[in-house]
């Protein structure tokens, strides 16, 4: 089977949903909604520890700025491509719009496997990218954030490089920083927390009980492990989790914190003593109430989708279902809460971080979590309202209809110039 292209998937999702806008949208505007405004492609030449130099390909896509500054993470992964970055930047536009925070969408990536490099090599690589990005980013222009394989450390380096080159202090140029460097309470847990809120809302909507639910989580990084921990705290039973090493399964329920502690030491979840091992495919097709894909895009294709037994999927990862898989699951009456709502906690608390940076005033963790809960539950209500009143085929279509309408309204209000 040909590898699904995430950018084509994004374009298909936007075109499909745009057809349901109550007042319609012309093909000319649709073209704008489907394509990035600009993409920076650069080759970073970096000193290696052994005295050699190496070149790394890097991208930053600024997809749409009609609703505010471009916003989106920076990913370090050997599989990063121009099309992947374009797709991720587009999903950010619609994610920010569906939760109604005043941002456009962007995304960046470097083609690198961080496991192959020392901390000092990664610092030089990150600062080199920050130097390239400097003319294009800023608290009112484009605000990067962490994504796969990047975190507080890389965000601190980017902020520091930017501030030194600009001879200023501007913490709001980037989010996901450590607390001491202008980060926000609650940011690290924010994505997993919005997955919890989205799961709670959809179980409620479907009149089922999350506290009795069995859960499988694919991907045990930041988004996946926090979601597993919070779902467990809510009373759900997390029976299987996985990472790139494979999966583990205990029908009586795993202890997410103990699994995380094991992974911190061992580097992977496999080998955890109180569970059986299972493949990633078997995890995705396990008979559970809730499946949370929290690894990378295209994790569930049409073939796997046919074997999915979960009743509800809450997408923690960006783009974990191919459009064909989405069709199969829709036919099978599986309820999917789309990524652009379910994992929007990360960007929402990034927004709170940016607001705090601009206010030069820090909020408490309780305030951050309360505001996040309000944003996600309000967005879920608006989405289900659109789903019902416009008689839409899926919650994903509903999310895109709400989001696209907001982008179209902003674009129309701004006017087209020059
Ligand atoms: P991460 O690097 O912390 O974790 C990714 C996890 O996925 C790792 O445990 C890795 O081993 C696992 N993985 C990779 N390939 C796998 C495979 N084939 N099968 C099973 N597991 C696999 O990254 P993250 O920040 O948790 O991001 C995960 C997803 O969530 C990405 O799609 C990202 O774009 C999305 N997301 C993250 C945030 C955030 O704030 N961290 C916000 C929004 C969306």
XYZ file of C-alpha atoms and ligand atoms in Angstrom:
462
model
C 0.000 0.000 0.000
C 1.328 3.480 -0.904
C 2.266 5.618 2.111
C -0.496 8.129 2.772
C 0.663 11.724 2.201
C -0.380 13.833 5.229
C -0.586 17.038 3.185
C -2.985 15.421 0.721
C -4.952 14.102 3.712
C -5.225 17.606 5.151
C -6.337 19.024 1.796
C -8.980 16.301 1.479
C -10.268 16.952 5.018
C -10.556 20.690 4.340
C -12.271 20.249 0.955
C -14.694 17.643 2.352
C -15.682 19.841 5.275
C -15.868 23.081 3.246
C -18.649 21.497 1.192
C -20.818 21.550 4.343
C -20.376 25.259 5.209
C -23.903 26.700 5.518
C -23.122 29.596 3.144
C -20.672 27.619 1.012
C -17.176 28.743 0.043
C -15.866 29.529 -3.436
C -13.122 27.447 -5.077
C -10.862 30.524 -4.999
C -11.092 30.858 -1.201
C -10.889 27.081 -0.813
C -7.537 27.149 -2.584
C -6.279 29.531 0.098
C -7.645 27.301 2.877
C -5.793 24.270 1.461
C -2.316 25.707 0.939
C 0.387 27.341 3.086
C 1.169 31.010 2.616
C 4.911 30.295 2.688
C 7.401 27.541 3.504
C 10.987 28.167 4.575
C 13.335 25.356 3.544
C 16.881 25.624 4.801
C 20.023 23.551 5.177
C 21.711 23.936 8.544
C 25.445 23.329 8.652
C 26.441 22.287 12.153
C 29.754 21.453 13.857
C 29.862 17.872 15.141
C 31.756 16.935 18.311
C 34.409 15.074 16.276
C 35.355 18.249 14.343
C 33.434 17.374 11.165
C 30.453 19.356 9.906
C 27.056 18.016 8.936
C 24.140 19.469 7.011
C 20.547 19.062 8.183
C 17.437 19.896 6.170
C 14.885 22.001 8.091
C 11.500 23.557 7.338
C 9.079 26.106 8.734
C 5.640 26.340 7.157
C 3.438 29.387 7.804
C 0.084 28.151 6.646
C -2.424 30.887 7.413
C -2.256 34.087 9.465
C -5.779 35.435 9.000
C -6.729 34.956 12.683
C -3.408 35.933 14.300
C 0.294 35.084 14.429
C 1.351 31.708 13.021
C 1.628 29.137 15.809
C 2.929 25.593 15.921
C 5.608 23.236 17.109
C 9.024 22.168 15.868
C 9.610 18.452 15.350
C 12.950 16.579 15.278
C 12.537 13.292 13.436
C 14.298 11.430 10.606
C 10.946 11.099 8.808
C 10.255 14.863 8.630
C 9.333 15.955 5.085
C 8.219 19.219 3.516
C 4.713 17.800 2.995
C 4.493 16.569 6.575
C 5.409 20.022 7.912
C 2.899 21.675 5.544
C 0.159 19.312 6.741
C 0.974 19.847 10.405
C 0.942 23.631 9.896
C -2.503 23.432 8.291
C -3.874 21.314 11.130
C -2.631 24.052 13.503
C -4.729 26.680 11.691
C -7.907 24.686 12.153
C -6.963 23.564 15.668
C -6.513 27.171 16.848
C -9.760 28.127 15.117
C -11.830 25.276 16.582
C -10.866 26.229 20.147
C -11.141 29.908 19.143
C -7.744 31.179 20.228
C -6.385 34.139 18.235
C -3.695 32.395 16.215
C -3.042 31.227 12.704
C -1.064 28.045 12.082
C 2.555 27.118 11.458
C 4.880 24.160 11.978
C 8.562 23.380 11.710
C 10.789 20.375 11.572
C 14.365 19.213 11.231
C 15.272 15.929 9.531
C 17.312 14.454 12.360
C 17.267 11.557 14.764
C 18.149 13.237 18.067
C 19.200 9.865 19.502
C 22.238 9.996 17.182
C 23.520 13.276 18.661
C 25.005 14.634 21.872
C 23.339 17.452 23.789
C 25.964 19.915 22.539
C 25.374 18.912 18.906
C 21.622 19.319 19.423
C 22.193 22.729 21.004
C 24.249 23.920 18.017
C 21.642 22.494 15.624
C 18.787 24.185 17.487
C 20.567 27.556 17.723
C 21.437 27.333 14.027
C 17.740 26.802 13.189
C 16.785 29.669 15.524
C 19.196 31.966 13.667
C 17.565 31.005 10.331
C 14.081 31.476 11.796
C 14.827 34.829 13.444
C 13.516 37.118 10.642
C 10.306 35.111 10.377
C 9.365 34.578 14.043
C 8.383 36.929 16.870
C 5.678 37.277 19.524
C 3.402 38.984 16.996
C 4.550 37.065 13.891
C 5.130 33.351 14.384
C 5.466 31.576 17.728
C 7.055 28.106 17.666
C 6.558 25.447 20.371
C 7.635 21.843 21.111
C 6.529 18.823 19.100
C 7.852 15.283 18.728
C 11.375 14.985 20.214
C 11.623 18.611 21.292
C 10.792 20.102 24.681
C 11.657 22.791 27.188
C 15.384 22.522 26.573
C 15.111 23.255 22.851
C 12.537 26.037 23.441
C 14.882 27.712 25.961
C 17.724 27.592 23.392
C 15.541 29.133 20.690
C 14.338 31.914 23.013
C 17.895 32.650 24.134
C 19.259 32.742 20.569
C 16.447 35.008 19.397
C 16.791 37.383 22.350
C 20.574 37.635 21.969
C 20.346 38.332 18.246
C 17.577 40.902 18.776
C 19.245 42.368 21.890
C 15.963 42.247 23.790
C 13.859 40.096 26.119
C 10.886 38.570 24.356
C 9.768 35.346 26.091
C 6.546 35.316 24.028
C 8.550 34.488 20.893
C 8.232 30.804 21.775
C 6.139 28.655 24.118
C 6.765 25.400 25.942
C 9.720 26.921 27.825
C 10.749 25.819 31.304
C 9.021 27.689 34.128
C 12.242 29.542 35.072
C 12.562 30.750 31.467
C 9.003 32.071 31.149
C 7.062 28.819 30.744
C 3.577 28.205 32.104
C 2.390 25.967 34.887
C 0.390 23.107 33.387
C 1.972 23.247 29.895
C 3.719 19.860 30.100
C 0.463 18.099 30.991
C -1.790 20.221 28.769
C -2.095 17.948 25.723
C -2.847 14.837 27.769
C -5.254 16.890 29.880
C -7.247 18.017 26.836
C -7.395 14.368 25.732
C -8.947 13.604 29.129
C -11.466 16.472 28.811
C -12.356 15.409 25.252
C -12.796 11.785 26.386
C -14.944 12.844 29.341
C -17.140 15.023 27.098
C -17.636 12.378 24.406
C -18.459 9.625 26.913
C -20.967 12.002 28.480
C -22.379 12.884 25.048
C -22.825 9.209 24.239
C -24.289 8.497 27.697
C -21.557 6.078 28.651
C -19.328 5.971 31.683
C -15.656 6.835 31.385
C -14.983 5.556 34.900
C -15.805 1.989 33.772
C -13.979 2.213 30.454
C -11.034 0.166 29.242
C -8.389 2.146 27.380
C -5.479 1.419 25.011
C -2.879 4.131 24.337
C -0.527 3.970 21.349
C 2.611 6.074 21.956
C 3.940 6.645 25.470
C 5.589 10.038 25.047
C 4.401 13.339 26.439
C 0.863 13.261 25.048
C 0.231 9.520 25.504
C 1.616 8.980 28.966
C -0.089 12.013 30.507
C -3.388 11.007 28.893
C -2.956 7.485 30.325
C -2.180 8.845 33.798
C -5.137 11.259 33.861
C -7.581 8.679 32.435
C -6.428 6.242 35.122
C -6.934 8.931 37.799
C -10.467 9.412 36.418
C -11.172 5.729 37.122
C -10.725 4.292 33.616
C -8.606 1.151 33.257
C -5.582 1.562 30.968
C -5.090 -2.022 29.779
C -2.463 -1.504 27.054
C 0.179 1.033 26.055
C 2.954 1.052 23.480
C 5.906 2.971 22.121
C 8.154 2.439 19.135
C 9.610 -0.673 20.871
C 6.181 -2.412 20.928
C 3.296 -2.733 23.353
C 2.349 -4.164 26.747
C -1.028 -5.473 27.861
C -2.635 -6.282 31.203
C -6.396 -6.951 31.072
C -6.620 -6.019 34.777
C -5.178 -2.569 34.096
C -1.648 -1.188 34.085
C -0.280 1.363 36.534
C 0.594 4.252 34.148
C 3.010 5.881 36.603
C 4.900 2.619 37.222
C 5.100 2.026 33.447
C 6.471 5.537 32.964
C 9.075 5.013 35.694
C 10.083 1.746 34.000
C 10.329 3.527 30.618
C 12.409 6.329 32.125
C 14.998 3.737 33.242
C 14.773 1.223 30.380
C 14.061 3.649 27.524
C 10.980 1.679 26.407
C 7.767 0.150 27.743
C 8.486 -3.389 26.559
C 10.023 -5.553 29.264
C 7.718 -4.102 31.940
C 7.346 -7.079 34.235
C 3.632 -7.000 35.104
C 2.276 -7.325 31.582
C 2.269 -9.408 28.407
C 3.849 -7.995 25.274
C 1.824 -7.280 22.171
C 2.528 -5.698 18.809
C 1.469 -2.146 17.949
C -1.052 -3.515 15.478
C -2.584 -5.771 18.144
C -2.815 -2.799 20.497
C -4.699 -0.770 17.890
C -7.207 -3.577 17.336
C -7.698 -4.545 20.990
C -11.264 -4.887 22.266
C -11.396 -1.741 24.424
C -13.924 1.046 24.961
C -11.471 3.847 24.164
C -8.453 3.911 21.866
C -6.032 6.844 22.142
C -3.520 7.005 19.264
C -0.737 9.243 20.620
C 2.253 8.443 18.387
C 2.552 9.759 14.827
C 0.327 10.397 11.814
C -1.079 7.567 9.663
C -0.879 5.035 12.531
C -4.254 3.571 11.523
C -4.750 2.840 7.842
C -7.766 1.331 6.106
C -6.525 -2.196 6.732
C -6.041 -1.744 10.492
C -9.275 0.263 10.720
C -11.261 -2.775 9.570
C -10.038 -4.644 12.666
C -10.458 -1.833 15.199
C -12.774 -2.973 18.002
C -12.807 0.190 20.125
C -16.114 2.104 20.281
C -14.511 5.504 20.702
C -11.234 6.974 19.440
C -9.836 10.180 20.899
C -6.959 11.385 18.740
C -4.036 12.603 20.851
C -1.605 12.481 17.906
C -1.967 14.720 14.872
C -3.460 12.904 11.885
C -3.314 9.336 13.272
C -6.066 8.095 10.918
C -5.743 8.088 7.155
C -8.872 9.435 5.380
C -9.635 5.879 4.188
C -9.413 4.615 7.761
C -11.721 7.438 8.810
C -14.315 6.278 6.254
C -14.112 2.664 7.452
C -14.526 3.704 11.103
C -17.421 6.008 10.272
C -19.205 3.133 8.501
C -18.554 0.984 11.571
C -20.097 3.653 13.865
C -16.896 4.253 15.780
C -17.019 7.753 17.308
C -13.828 9.695 16.606
C -12.989 12.890 18.500
C -10.643 14.620 16.055
C -7.087 15.666 16.830
C -7.762 19.343 16.218
C -9.975 19.380 19.295
C -8.663 16.492 21.412
C -5.004 17.512 21.470
C -5.655 21.272 21.387
C -4.680 21.503 25.066
C -1.037 21.908 24.063
C -1.617 24.976 21.934
C -4.249 26.362 24.285
C -1.866 26.378 27.249
C 0.832 27.681 24.895
C -1.558 30.552 24.275
C -1.928 31.022 28.049
C 1.885 31.008 28.329
C 2.101 33.715 25.645
C -0.586 35.786 27.388
C 1.323 35.482 30.693
C 4.579 36.455 28.949
C 2.927 39.560 27.570
C 1.307 40.385 30.907
C 4.614 39.614 32.690
C 2.364 37.922 35.226
C 2.198 34.202 36.085
C -1.012 32.272 36.591
C -1.415 29.418 39.079
C -1.661 25.849 37.787
C -5.295 25.685 38.938
C -6.134 28.769 36.886
C -4.417 27.303 33.817
C -6.258 23.972 34.178
C -9.627 25.646 34.820
C -9.271 27.902 31.763
C -8.209 24.907 29.671
C -11.232 22.917 30.798
C -13.517 25.804 29.812
C -11.918 26.142 26.366
C -12.125 22.418 25.554
C -15.640 21.860 26.887
C -16.977 24.999 25.136
C -15.345 23.872 21.885
C -16.812 20.375 22.281
C -20.294 21.882 22.794
C -19.930 24.070 19.677
C -18.753 21.088 17.688
C -21.649 18.838 18.722
C -24.062 21.728 18.102
C -22.783 22.012 14.512
C -22.814 18.204 14.155
C -26.495 18.051 15.101
C -27.900 21.235 13.570
C -26.108 20.851 10.223
C -26.611 17.065 10.208
C -22.903 16.439 9.566
C -21.411 12.991 8.934
C -18.803 13.033 11.716
C -17.381 15.017 14.604
C -14.279 15.598 12.457
C -16.355 17.239 9.741
C -18.095 19.286 12.430
C -14.756 20.454 13.845
C -13.528 21.518 10.401
C -16.828 23.231 9.559
C -16.643 25.320 12.766
C -12.934 26.055 12.235
C -13.067 26.807 8.506
C -16.011 29.163 8.996
C -13.963 31.149 11.523
C -10.971 31.381 9.166
C -13.195 32.383 6.238
C -14.900 35.062 8.367
C -11.521 36.491 9.426
C -10.211 36.445 5.849
C -13.355 38.105 4.519
C -13.263 40.686 7.309
C -9.604 41.481 6.680
C -10.175 41.876 2.951
C -7.793 40.623 0.285
C -4.770 42.914 -0.071
C -2.582 43.624 -2.030
P 6.904 12.204 22.044
O 8.117 12.188 21.220
O 6.989 12.647 23.463
O 6.226 10.752 22.058
C 5.952 10.010 20.910
C 5.775 8.553 21.359
O 5.330 7.775 20.259
C 7.049 7.892 21.865
O 6.753 7.122 23.012
C 7.455 6.973 20.700
O 8.194 5.840 21.118
C 6.078 6.568 20.223
N 6.056 6.025 18.864
C 6.701 6.445 17.755
N 6.398 5.628 16.717
C 5.566 4.685 17.197
C 4.896 3.573 16.624
N 5.049 3.260 15.339
N 4.101 2.832 17.414
C 3.928 3.133 18.727
N 4.533 4.170 19.310
C 5.334 4.940 18.556
O 5.840 13.098 21.243
P 4.518 13.795 21.775
O 4.839 15.209 22.076
O 3.877 12.932 22.799
O 3.650 13.793 20.444
C 2.903 12.656 20.038
C 1.833 13.098 19.066
O 1.024 14.077 19.722
C 2.364 13.749 17.790
O 1.472 13.455 16.741
C 2.289 15.225 18.120
O 2.216 16.026 16.961
C 1.008 15.243 18.925
N 0.864 16.419 19.775
C 1.716 16.644 20.806
C 1.540 17.788 21.575
C 2.401 18.081 22.760
O 2.150 19.090 23.433
N 3.355 17.249 23.102
C 0.517 18.698 21.271
C -0.349 18.413 20.217
C -0.150 17.264 19.473
